[in-house]
PDB file of C-alpha atoms in Angstrom:
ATOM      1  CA  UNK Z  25       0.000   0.000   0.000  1.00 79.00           C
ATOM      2  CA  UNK Z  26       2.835   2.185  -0.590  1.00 82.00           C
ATOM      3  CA  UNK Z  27       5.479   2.767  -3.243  1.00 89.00           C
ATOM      4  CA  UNK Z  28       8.136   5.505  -2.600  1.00 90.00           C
ATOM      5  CA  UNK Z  29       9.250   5.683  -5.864  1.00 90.00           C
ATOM      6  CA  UNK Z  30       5.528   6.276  -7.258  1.00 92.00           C
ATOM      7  CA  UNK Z  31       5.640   9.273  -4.643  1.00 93.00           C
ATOM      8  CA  UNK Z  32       8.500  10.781  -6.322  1.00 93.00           C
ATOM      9  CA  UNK Z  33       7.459  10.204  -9.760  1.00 92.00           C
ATOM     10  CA  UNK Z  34       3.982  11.861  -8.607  1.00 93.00           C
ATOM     11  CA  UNK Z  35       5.956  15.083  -7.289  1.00 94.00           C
ATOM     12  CA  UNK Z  36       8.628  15.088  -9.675  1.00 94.00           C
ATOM     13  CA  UNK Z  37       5.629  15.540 -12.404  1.00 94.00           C
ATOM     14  CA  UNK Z  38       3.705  18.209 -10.440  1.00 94.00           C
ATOM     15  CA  UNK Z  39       7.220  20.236 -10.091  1.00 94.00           C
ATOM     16  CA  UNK Z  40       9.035  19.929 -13.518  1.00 92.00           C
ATOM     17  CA  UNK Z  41       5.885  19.731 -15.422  1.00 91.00           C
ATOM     18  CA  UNK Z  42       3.091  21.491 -14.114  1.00 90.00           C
ATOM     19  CA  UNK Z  43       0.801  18.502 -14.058  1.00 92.00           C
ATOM     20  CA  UNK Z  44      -2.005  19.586 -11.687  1.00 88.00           C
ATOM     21  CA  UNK Z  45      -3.816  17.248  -9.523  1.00 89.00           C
ATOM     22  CA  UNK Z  46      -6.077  17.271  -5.912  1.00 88.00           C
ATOM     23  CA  UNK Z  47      -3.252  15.582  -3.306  1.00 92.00           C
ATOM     24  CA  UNK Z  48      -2.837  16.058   0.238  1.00 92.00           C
ATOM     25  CA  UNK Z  49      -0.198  15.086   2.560  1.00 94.00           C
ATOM     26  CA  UNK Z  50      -2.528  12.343   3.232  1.00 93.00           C
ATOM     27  CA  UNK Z  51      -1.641  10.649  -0.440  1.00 94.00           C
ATOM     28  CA  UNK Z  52       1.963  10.325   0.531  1.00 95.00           C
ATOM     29  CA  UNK Z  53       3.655   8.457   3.365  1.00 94.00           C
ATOM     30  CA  UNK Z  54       7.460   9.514   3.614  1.00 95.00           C
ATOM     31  CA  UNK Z  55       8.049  12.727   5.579  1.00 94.00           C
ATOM     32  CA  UNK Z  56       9.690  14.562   3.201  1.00 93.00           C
ATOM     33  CA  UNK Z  57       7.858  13.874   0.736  1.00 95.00           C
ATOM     34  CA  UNK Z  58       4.452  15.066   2.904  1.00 95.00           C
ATOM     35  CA  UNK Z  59       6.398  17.996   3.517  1.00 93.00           C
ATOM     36  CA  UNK Z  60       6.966  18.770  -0.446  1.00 94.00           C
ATOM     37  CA  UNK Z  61       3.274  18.349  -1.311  1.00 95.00           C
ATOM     38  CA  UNK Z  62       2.202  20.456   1.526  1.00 94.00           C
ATOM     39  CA  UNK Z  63       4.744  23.274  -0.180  1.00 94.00           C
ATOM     40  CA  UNK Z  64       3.379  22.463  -3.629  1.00 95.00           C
ATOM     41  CA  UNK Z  65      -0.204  22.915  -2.311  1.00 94.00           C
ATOM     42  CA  UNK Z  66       0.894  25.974  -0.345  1.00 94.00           C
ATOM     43  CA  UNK Z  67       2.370  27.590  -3.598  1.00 94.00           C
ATOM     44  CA  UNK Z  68      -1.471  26.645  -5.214  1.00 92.00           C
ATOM     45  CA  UNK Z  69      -2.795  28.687  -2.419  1.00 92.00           C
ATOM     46  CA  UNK Z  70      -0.773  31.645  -3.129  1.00 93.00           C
ATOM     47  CA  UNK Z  71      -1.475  31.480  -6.993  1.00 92.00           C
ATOM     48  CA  UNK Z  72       2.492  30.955  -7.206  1.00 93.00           C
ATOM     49  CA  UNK Z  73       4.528  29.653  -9.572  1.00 94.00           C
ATOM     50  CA  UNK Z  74       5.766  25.841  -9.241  1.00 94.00           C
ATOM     51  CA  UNK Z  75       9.377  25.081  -9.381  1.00 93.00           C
ATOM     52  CA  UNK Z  76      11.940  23.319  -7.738  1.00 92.00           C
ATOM     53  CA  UNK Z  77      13.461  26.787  -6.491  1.00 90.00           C
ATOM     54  CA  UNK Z  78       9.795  27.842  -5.071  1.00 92.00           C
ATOM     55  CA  UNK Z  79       9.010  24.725  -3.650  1.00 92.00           C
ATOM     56  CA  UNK Z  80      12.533  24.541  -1.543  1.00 92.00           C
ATOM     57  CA  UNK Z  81      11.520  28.148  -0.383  1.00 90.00           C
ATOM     58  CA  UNK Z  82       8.126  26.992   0.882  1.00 90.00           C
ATOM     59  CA  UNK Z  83       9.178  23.962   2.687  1.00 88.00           C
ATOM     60  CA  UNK Z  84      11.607  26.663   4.574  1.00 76.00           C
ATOM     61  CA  UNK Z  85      15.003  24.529   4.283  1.00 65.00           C
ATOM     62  CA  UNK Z  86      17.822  26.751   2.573  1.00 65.00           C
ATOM     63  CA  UNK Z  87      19.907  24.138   2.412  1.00 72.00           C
ATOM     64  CA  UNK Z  88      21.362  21.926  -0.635  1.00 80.00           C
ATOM     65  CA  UNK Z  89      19.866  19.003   0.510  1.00 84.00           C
ATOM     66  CA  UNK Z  90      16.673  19.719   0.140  1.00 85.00           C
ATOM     67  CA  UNK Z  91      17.245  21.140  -3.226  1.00 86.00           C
ATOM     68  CA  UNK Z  92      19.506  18.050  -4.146  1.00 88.00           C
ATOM     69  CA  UNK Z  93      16.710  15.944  -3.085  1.00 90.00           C
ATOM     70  CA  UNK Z  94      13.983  17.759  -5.594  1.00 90.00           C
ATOM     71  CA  UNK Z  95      16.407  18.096  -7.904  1.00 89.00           C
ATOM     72  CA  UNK Z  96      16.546  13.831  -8.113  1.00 89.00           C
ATOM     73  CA  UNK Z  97      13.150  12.431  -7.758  1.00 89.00           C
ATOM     74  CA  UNK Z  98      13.017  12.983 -11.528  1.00 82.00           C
ATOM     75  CA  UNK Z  99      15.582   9.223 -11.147  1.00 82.00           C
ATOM     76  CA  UNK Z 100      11.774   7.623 -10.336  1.00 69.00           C
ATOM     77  CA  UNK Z 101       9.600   8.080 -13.743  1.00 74.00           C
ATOM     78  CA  UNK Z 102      11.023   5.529 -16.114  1.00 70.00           C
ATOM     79  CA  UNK Z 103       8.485   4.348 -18.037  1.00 76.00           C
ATOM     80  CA  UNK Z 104       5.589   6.136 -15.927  1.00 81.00           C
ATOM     81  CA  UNK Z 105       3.127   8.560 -16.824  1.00 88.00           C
ATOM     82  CA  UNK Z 106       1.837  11.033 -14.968  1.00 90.00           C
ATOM     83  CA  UNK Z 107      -1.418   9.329 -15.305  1.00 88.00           C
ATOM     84  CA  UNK Z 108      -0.483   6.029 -14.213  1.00 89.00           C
ATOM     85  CA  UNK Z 109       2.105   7.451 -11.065  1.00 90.00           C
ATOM     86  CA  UNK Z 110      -1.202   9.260 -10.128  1.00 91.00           C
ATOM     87  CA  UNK Z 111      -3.653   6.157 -10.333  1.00 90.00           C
ATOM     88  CA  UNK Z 112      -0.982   4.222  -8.546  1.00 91.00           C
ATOM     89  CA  UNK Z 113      -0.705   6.725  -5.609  1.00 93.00           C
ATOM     90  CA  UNK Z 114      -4.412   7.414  -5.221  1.00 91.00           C
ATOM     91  CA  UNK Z 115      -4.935   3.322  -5.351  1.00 91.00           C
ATOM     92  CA  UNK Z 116      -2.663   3.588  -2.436  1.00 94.00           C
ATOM     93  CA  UNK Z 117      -4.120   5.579  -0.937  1.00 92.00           C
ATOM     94  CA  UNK Z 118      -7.749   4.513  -0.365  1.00 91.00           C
ATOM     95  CA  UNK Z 119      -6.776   1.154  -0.013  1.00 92.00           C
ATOM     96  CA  UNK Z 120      -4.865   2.500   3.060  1.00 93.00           C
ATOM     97  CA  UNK Z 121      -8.237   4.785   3.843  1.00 91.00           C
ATOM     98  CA  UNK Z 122     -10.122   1.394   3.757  1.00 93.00           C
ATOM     99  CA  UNK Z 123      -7.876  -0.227   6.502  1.00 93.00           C
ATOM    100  CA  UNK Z 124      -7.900   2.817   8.630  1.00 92.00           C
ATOM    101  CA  UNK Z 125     -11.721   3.032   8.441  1.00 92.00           C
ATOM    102  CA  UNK Z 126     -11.733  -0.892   9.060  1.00 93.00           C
ATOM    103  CA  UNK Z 127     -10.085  -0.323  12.103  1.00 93.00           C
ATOM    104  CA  UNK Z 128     -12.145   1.947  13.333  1.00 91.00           C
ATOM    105  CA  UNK Z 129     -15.443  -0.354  12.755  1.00 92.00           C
ATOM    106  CA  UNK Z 130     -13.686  -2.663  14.832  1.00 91.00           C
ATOM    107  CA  UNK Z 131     -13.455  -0.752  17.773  1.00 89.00           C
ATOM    108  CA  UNK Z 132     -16.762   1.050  17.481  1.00 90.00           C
ATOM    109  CA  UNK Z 133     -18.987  -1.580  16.397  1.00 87.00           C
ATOM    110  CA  UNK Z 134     -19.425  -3.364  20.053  1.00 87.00           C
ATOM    111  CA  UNK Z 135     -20.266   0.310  21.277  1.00 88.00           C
ATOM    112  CA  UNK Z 136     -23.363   0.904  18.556  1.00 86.00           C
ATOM    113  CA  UNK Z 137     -27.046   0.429  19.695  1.00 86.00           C
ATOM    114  CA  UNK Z 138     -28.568   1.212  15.871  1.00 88.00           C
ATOM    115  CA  UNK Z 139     -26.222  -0.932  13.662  1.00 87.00           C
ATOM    116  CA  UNK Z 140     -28.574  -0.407  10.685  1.00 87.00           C
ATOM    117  CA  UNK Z 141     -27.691   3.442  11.292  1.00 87.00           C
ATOM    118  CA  UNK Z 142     -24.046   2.435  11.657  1.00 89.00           C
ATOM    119  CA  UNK Z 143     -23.893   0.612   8.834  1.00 90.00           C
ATOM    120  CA  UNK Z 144     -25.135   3.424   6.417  1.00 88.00           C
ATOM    121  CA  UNK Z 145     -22.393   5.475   7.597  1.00 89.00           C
ATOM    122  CA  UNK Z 146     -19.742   3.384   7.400  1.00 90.00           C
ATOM    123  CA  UNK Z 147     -20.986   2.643   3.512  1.00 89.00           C
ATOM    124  CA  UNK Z 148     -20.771   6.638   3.164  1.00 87.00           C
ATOM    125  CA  UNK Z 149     -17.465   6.548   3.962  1.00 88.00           C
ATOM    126  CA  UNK Z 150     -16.711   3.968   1.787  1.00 88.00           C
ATOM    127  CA  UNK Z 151     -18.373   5.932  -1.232  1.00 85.00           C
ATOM    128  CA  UNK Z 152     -16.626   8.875  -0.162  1.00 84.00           C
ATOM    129  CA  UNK Z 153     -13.248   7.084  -0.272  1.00 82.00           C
ATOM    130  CA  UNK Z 154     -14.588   4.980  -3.801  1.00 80.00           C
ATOM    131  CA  UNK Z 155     -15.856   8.097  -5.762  1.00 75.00           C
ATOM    132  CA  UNK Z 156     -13.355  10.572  -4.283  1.00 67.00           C
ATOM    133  CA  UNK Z 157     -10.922  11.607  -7.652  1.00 58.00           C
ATOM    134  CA  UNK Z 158     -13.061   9.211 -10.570  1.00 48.00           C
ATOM    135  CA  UNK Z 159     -15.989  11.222 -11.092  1.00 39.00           C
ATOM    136  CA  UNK Z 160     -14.351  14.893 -10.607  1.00 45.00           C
ATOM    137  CA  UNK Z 161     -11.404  14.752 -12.565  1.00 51.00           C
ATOM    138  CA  UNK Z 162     -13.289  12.516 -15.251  1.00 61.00           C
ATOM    139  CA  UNK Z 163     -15.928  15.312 -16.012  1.00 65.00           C
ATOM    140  CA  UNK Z 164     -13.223  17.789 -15.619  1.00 71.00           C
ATOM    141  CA  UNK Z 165     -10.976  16.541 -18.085  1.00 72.00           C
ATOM    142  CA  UNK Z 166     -13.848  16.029 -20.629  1.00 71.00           C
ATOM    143  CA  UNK Z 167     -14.669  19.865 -20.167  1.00 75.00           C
ATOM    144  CA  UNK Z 168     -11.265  20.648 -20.973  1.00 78.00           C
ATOM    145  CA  UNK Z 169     -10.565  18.404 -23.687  1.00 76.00           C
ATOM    146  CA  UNK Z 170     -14.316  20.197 -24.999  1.00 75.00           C
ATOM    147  CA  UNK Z 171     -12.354  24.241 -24.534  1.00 78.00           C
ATOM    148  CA  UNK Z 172      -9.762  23.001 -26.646  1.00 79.00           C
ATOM    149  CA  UNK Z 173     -11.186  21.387 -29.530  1.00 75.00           C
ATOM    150  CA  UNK Z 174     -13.345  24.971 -29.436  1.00 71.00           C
ATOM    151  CA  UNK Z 175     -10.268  26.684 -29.389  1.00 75.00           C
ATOM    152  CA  UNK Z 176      -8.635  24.626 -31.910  1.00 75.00           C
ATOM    153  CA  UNK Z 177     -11.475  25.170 -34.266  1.00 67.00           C
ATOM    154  CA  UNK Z 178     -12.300  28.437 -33.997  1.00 67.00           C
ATOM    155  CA  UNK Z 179      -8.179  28.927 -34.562  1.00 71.00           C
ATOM    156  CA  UNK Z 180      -8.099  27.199 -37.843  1.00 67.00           C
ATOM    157  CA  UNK Z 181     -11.091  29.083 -38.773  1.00 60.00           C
ATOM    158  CA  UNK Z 182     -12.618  26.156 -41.009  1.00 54.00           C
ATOM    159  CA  UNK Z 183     -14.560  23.486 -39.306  1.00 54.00           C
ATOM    160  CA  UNK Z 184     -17.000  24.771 -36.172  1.00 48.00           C
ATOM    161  CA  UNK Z 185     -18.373  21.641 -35.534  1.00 64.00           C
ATOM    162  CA  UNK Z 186     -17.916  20.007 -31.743  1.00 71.00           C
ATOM    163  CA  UNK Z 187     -19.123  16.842 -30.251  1.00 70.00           C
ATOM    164  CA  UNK Z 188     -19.505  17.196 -26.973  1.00 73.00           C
ATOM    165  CA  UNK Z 189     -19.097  13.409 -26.076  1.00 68.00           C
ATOM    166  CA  UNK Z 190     -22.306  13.210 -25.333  1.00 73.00           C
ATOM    167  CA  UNK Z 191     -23.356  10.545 -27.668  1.00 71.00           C
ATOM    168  CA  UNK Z 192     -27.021  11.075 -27.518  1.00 74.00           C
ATOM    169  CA  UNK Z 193     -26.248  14.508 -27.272  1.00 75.00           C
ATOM    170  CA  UNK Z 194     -24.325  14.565 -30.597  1.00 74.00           C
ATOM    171  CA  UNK Z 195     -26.622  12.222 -32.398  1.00 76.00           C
ATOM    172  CA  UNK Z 196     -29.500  14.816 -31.671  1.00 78.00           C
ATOM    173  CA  UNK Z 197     -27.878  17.523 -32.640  1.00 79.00           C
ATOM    174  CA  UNK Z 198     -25.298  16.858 -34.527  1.00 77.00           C
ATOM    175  CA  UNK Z 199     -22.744  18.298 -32.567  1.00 77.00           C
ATOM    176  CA  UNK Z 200     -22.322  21.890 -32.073  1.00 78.00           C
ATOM    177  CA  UNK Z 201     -21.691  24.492 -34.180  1.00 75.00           C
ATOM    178  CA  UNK Z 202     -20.664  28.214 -34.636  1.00 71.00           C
ATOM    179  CA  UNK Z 203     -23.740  30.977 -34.950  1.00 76.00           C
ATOM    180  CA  UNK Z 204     -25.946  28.650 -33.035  1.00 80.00           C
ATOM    181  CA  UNK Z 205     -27.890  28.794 -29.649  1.00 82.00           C
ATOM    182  CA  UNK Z 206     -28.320  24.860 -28.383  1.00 81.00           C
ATOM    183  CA  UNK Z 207     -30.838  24.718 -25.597  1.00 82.00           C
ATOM    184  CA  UNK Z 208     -31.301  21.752 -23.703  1.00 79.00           C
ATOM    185  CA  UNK Z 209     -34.279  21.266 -21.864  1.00 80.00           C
ATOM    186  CA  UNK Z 210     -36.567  18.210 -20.401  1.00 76.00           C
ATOM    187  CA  UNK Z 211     -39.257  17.360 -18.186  1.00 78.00           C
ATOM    188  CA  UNK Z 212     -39.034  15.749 -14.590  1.00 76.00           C
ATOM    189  CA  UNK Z 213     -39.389  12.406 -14.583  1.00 69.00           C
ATOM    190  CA  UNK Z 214     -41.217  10.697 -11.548  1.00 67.00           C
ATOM    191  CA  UNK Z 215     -40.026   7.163 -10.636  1.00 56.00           C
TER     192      UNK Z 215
END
């Protein structure tokens, strides 16, 4: 439930090349390596730029070991993507999330009188930890992807059609497309 060298290929992506992505110092288990995420967050915060110079600064250590440090976790991403560091780490980390919140059943289940009402909690918390990065990031990345084919298109100024990939969406409507309003609407539905 841990890889330190996922860690560093996680960091060394969010440093040297901007990647963005939702961690805490919860996501990582070495020290320093909480302590460089809490920096990179910290720099977020402030709407600063991220670099290995910046990043030093914010974890407060002047010294060349810290920078020496940074300066190597980019020695951990042979052969990894962001992408697949990230899934790794976050795998990680609610597998870990799981245990701790198994633990805690353990000790608190003797104590319940409403189990039932126990129960749906503790099934909360598990969606919480399932569903926690999928469904975000997932819609957020197709939003983006959707800005820059707009972008791209209206750019090379010759073809203003967009799918939206929406499927049913785009078979309705044929996809977007430039000088027109596309209004959406529907009625309730009742189960």
């Amino acid at each position: 439930m841990f890889d330190d060298e996922i860690e560093k290929a996680v960091l060394f992506y969010l440093i040297f090349d901007n990647k963005d992505a939702n961690l805490s110092e919860e996501d990582f288990l070495n020290p320093a390596h909480k302590k460089i995420i809490k920096a990179i967050n910290l720099l977020k915060i402030r709407k600063e730029e991220i670099t290995i110079l910046t990043v030093r600064n914010a974890i407060d250590e002047n010294s060349n070991q810290a920078l020496e440090y940074l300066a190597n976790l980019g020695n951990y991403i042979s052969n990894t993507s962001f992408e697949t560091a990230y899934r790794l780490l976050k795998k990680y980390t609610k597998k870990r999330q799981v245990v701790d919140l198994a633990r805690k059943v353990l000790l608190e289940i003797n104590e319940e009188e409403e189990p039932d009402v126990f129960i749906e909690k503790q099934i909360a918390q598990l969606q919480k930890i399932e569903f926690q990065t999928e469904t975000e990031n997932n819609f957020i990345q197709q939003v983006a992807d959707t800005v820059g084919e707009i972008e791209k298109n209206l750019n090379v100024k010759k073809n203003y059609d967009l799918y939206t990939g929406i499927y049913d969406l785009d078979d309705l409507t044929d996809g977007l497309h430039n000088g027109e309003l596309t209004i959406i609407g529907a009625r309730p539905r009742c189960w």
